[in-house]
mmCIF file of C-alpha atoms in Angstrom:
data_model
loop_
_atom_site.group_PDB
_atom_site.id
_atom_site.type_symbol
_atom_site.label_atom_id
_atom_site.label_comp_id
_atom_site.label_asym_id
_atom_site.label_seq_id
_atom_site.Cartn_x
_atom_site.Cartn_y
_atom_site.Cartn_z
ATOM 1 C CA PRO A 1 85.242 129.235 105.979
ATOM 2 C CA ASP A 2 83.407 125.957 106.403
ATOM 3 C CA GLY A 3 86.545 123.758 106.926
ATOM 4 C CA ARG A 4 86.231 121.962 103.463
ATOM 5 C CA SER A 5 88.981 121.575 101.095
ATOM 6 C CA LEU A 6 88.947 121.281 97.239
ATOM 7 C CA VAL A 7 91.904 119.123 95.996
ATOM 8 C CA ARG A 8 92.928 118.612 92.545
ATOM 9 C CA SER A 9 95.397 115.851 91.761
ATOM 10 C CA VAL A 10 96.988 114.382 88.777
ATOM 11 C CA GLY A 11 97.643 110.627 88.602
ATOM 12 C CA ALA A 12 101.171 109.567 88.036
ATOM 13 C CA ARG A 13 101.079 105.779 88.799
ATOM 14 C CA ARG A 14 98.199 103.163 88.460
ATOM 15 C CA PHE A 15 97.531 101.486 91.832
ATOM 16 C CA ARG A 16 94.833 99.191 93.557
ATOM 17 C CA VAL A 17 93.483 99.763 96.838
ATOM 18 C CA LEU A 18 94.216 96.837 99.172
ATOM 19 C CA GLU A 19 92.933 98.340 102.337
ATOM 20 C CA ARG A 20 91.074 101.395 103.297
ATOM 21 C CA GLY A 21 91.368 103.338 106.741
ATOM 22 C CA MET A 22 90.990 106.673 108.405
ATOM 23 C CA ARG A 23 93.655 108.728 110.360
ATOM 24 C CA ASP A 24 93.060 112.019 112.010
ATOM 25 C CA GLY A 25 89.824 112.519 109.895
ATOM 26 C CA TYR A 26 91.518 111.775 106.450
ATOM 27 C CA HIS A 27 91.026 108.736 104.391
ATOM 28 C CA THR A 28 93.962 106.663 103.914
ATOM 29 C CA ALA A 29 94.784 103.537 101.948
ATOM 30 C CA ARG A 30 97.311 100.837 101.521
ATOM 31 C CA VAL A 31 97.820 100.455 97.965
ATOM 32 C CA GLU A 32 99.746 98.130 95.277
ATOM 33 C CA PHE A 33 101.073 99.906 92.179
ATOM 34 C CA PHE A 34 100.793 98.135 88.903
ATOM 35 C CA GLU A 35 101.593 98.656 85.207
ATOM 36 C CA ASP A 36 100.170 97.030 82.105
ATOM 37 C CA GLU A 37 100.756 93.470 81.639
ATOM 38 C CA ALA A 38 102.906 92.508 78.598
ATOM 39 C CA GLU A 39 100.839 91.376 75.790
ATOM 40 C CA SER A 40 102.784 88.317 74.823
ATOM 41 C CA ASN A 41 106.032 86.462 75.590
ATOM 42 C CA ASP A 42 106.276 85.122 72.277
ATOM 43 C CA ALA A 43 108.247 87.559 69.908
ATOM 44 C CA GLU A 44 106.297 86.970 66.689
ATOM 45 C CA GLU A 45 102.817 87.098 68.544
ATOM 46 C CA ALA A 46 104.095 90.198 70.165
ATOM 47 C CA ALA A 47 104.988 91.770 66.882
ATOM 48 C CA ALA A 48 101.465 90.889 65.358
ATOM 49 C CA SER A 49 99.750 92.099 68.389
ATOM 50 C CA GLY A 50 101.743 95.417 68.244
ATOM 51 C CA THR A 51 100.846 95.800 64.684
ATOM 52 C CA SER A 52 97.181 95.125 65.590
ATOM 53 C CA LEU A 53 97.398 97.544 68.505
ATOM 54 C CA PHE A 54 98.831 100.245 66.367
ATOM 55 C CA ALA A 55 96.224 99.992 63.589
ATOM 56 C CA LYS A 56 93.527 99.972 66.239
ATOM 57 C CA ALA A 57 94.729 102.932 68.141
ATOM 58 C CA GLU A 58 95.429 104.870 64.897
ATOM 59 C CA ARG A 59 91.853 104.247 63.726
ATOM 60 C CA LEU A 60 90.349 105.189 67.026
ATOM 61 C CA ARG A 61 92.400 108.136 67.413
ATOM 62 C CA ALA A 62 91.445 109.477 63.931
ATOM 63 C CA VAL A 63 87.692 108.965 64.698
ATOM 64 C CA VAL A 64 88.014 110.524 68.165
ATOM 65 C CA LEU A 65 89.974 113.521 66.680
ATOM 66 C CA HIS A 66 87.514 114.079 63.812
ATOM 67 C CA SER A 67 84.393 114.067 66.083
ATOM 68 C CA LEU A 68 86.051 116.503 68.575
ATOM 69 C CA GLN A 69 87.101 118.888 65.943
ATOM 70 C CA GLN A 70 83.684 118.913 64.393
ATOM 71 C CA GLN A 71 82.013 119.529 67.766
ATOM 72 C CA GLY A 72 84.585 122.251 68.287
ATOM 73 C CA ALA A 73 85.512 120.369 71.504
ATOM 74 C CA LEU A 74 89.044 119.358 70.879
ATOM 75 C CA ASP A 75 90.749 122.437 72.479
ATOM 76 C CA LYS A 76 88.582 122.147 75.598
ATOM 77 C CA PHE A 77 89.439 118.473 76.039
ATOM 78 C CA GLU A 78 93.305 119.156 75.382
ATOM 79 C CA ASP A 79 93.186 121.947 77.904
ATOM 80 C CA ALA A 80 91.902 119.492 80.381
ATOM 81 C CA LEU A 81 93.619 116.304 79.312
ATOM 82 C CA GLY A 82 96.811 117.497 77.487
ATOM 83 C CA PRO A 83 97.443 116.865 73.896
ATOM 84 C CA LEU A 84 95.834 113.969 72.259
ATOM 85 C CA PRO A 85 98.608 111.409 72.079
ATOM 86 C CA SER A 86 99.558 109.464 68.940
ATOM 87 C CA ALA A 87 99.354 105.825 68.872
ATOM 88 C CA GLU A 88 102.925 105.743 67.369
ATOM 89 C CA GLN A 89 104.309 107.769 70.464
ATOM 90 C CA ASP A 90 102.244 106.051 73.058
ATOM 91 C CA ALA A 91 99.303 103.618 72.430
ATOM 92 C CA SER A 92 98.818 103.228 76.272
ATOM 93 C CA ALA A 93 98.662 106.941 76.860
ATOM 94 C CA LEU A 94 96.111 107.175 73.876
ATOM 95 C CA SER A 95 93.920 104.454 75.436
ATOM 96 C CA PHE A 96 93.800 106.399 78.803
ATOM 97 C CA TRP A 97 93.122 109.861 77.045
ATOM 98 C CA ILE A 98 90.212 108.306 75.308
ATOM 99 C CA THR A 99 88.836 106.472 78.305
ATOM 100 C CA ALA A 100 88.837 109.815 79.968
ATOM 101 C CA LEU A 101 85.955 110.757 77.520
ATOM 102 C CA VAL A 102 84.053 107.601 78.500
ATOM 103 C CA PRO A 103 81.393 108.094 81.357
ATOM 104 C CA GLY A 104 80.557 105.969 84.438
ATOM 105 C CA ARG A 105 81.011 102.449 84.944
ATOM 106 C CA LEU A 106 82.685 101.666 81.474
ATOM 107 C CA GLN A 107 85.308 104.163 82.427
ATOM 108 C CA GLU A 108 85.888 102.342 85.730
ATOM 109 C CA PHE A 109 86.194 99.137 84.114
ATOM 110 C CA LEU A 110 88.744 100.481 81.528
ATOM 111 C CA LEU A 111 90.933 101.865 84.203
ATOM 112 C CA THR A 112 91.234 98.521 85.922
ATOM 113 C CA GLU A 113 92.015 96.773 82.574
ATOM 114 C CA ARG A 114 95.684 95.705 82.466
ATOM 115 C CA SER A 115 96.088 95.232 78.772
ATOM 116 C CA CYS A 116 96.401 98.212 76.488
ATOM 117 C CA LEU A 117 95.339 96.021 73.539
ATOM 118 C CA ARG A 118 92.075 95.043 75.338
ATOM 119 C CA ARG A 119 91.318 98.653 76.431
ATOM 120 C CA LEU A 120 91.663 99.881 72.685
ATOM 121 C CA GLU A 121 89.424 96.746 71.623
ATOM 122 C CA ILE A 122 86.708 97.691 74.038
ATOM 123 C CA LEU A 123 87.078 101.449 73.204
ATOM 124 C CA SER A 124 86.833 100.593 69.609
ATOM 125 C CA ASP A 125 83.843 98.160 69.901
ATOM 126 C CA VAL A 126 81.866 100.778 72.027
ATOM 127 C CA LEU A 127 82.966 103.935 70.359
ATOM 128 C CA LEU A 128 83.555 103.467 66.625
ATOM 129 C CA PRO A 129 80.013 102.177 65.715
ATOM 130 C CA VAL A 130 78.485 105.297 67.308
ATOM 131 C CA MET A 131 81.077 107.744 66.087
ATOM 132 C CA GLU A 132 81.284 106.625 62.540
ATOM 133 C CA GLU A 133 77.495 106.937 61.926
#
């Protein structure tokens, strides 16, 4: 009745806003799509990084899963975000799923981070000390 709309969207690709604008009363933007950067070009270093990434992701996933189950909140979060991904399946998806639980500026910072390993390191450094108490 008052002309407003409520729009719900689901992100499919990550992007960075290059330029903002307005057309016919609607916000517009010119964007640049991007993916996570490769962790390493060196095969041996990449394998070690992958092992480290997998171990970090699994530990973080286990702690988050346990915490949400204890609070009886896992179903609510999975209804909103989809099932909690496994690190083995997709460590990047897991990092974004857990990032969705983090409030404010930290979440904004994590969403701009282009390294899955770095996102998981930050999440581990911030969440594990608090959640393992």
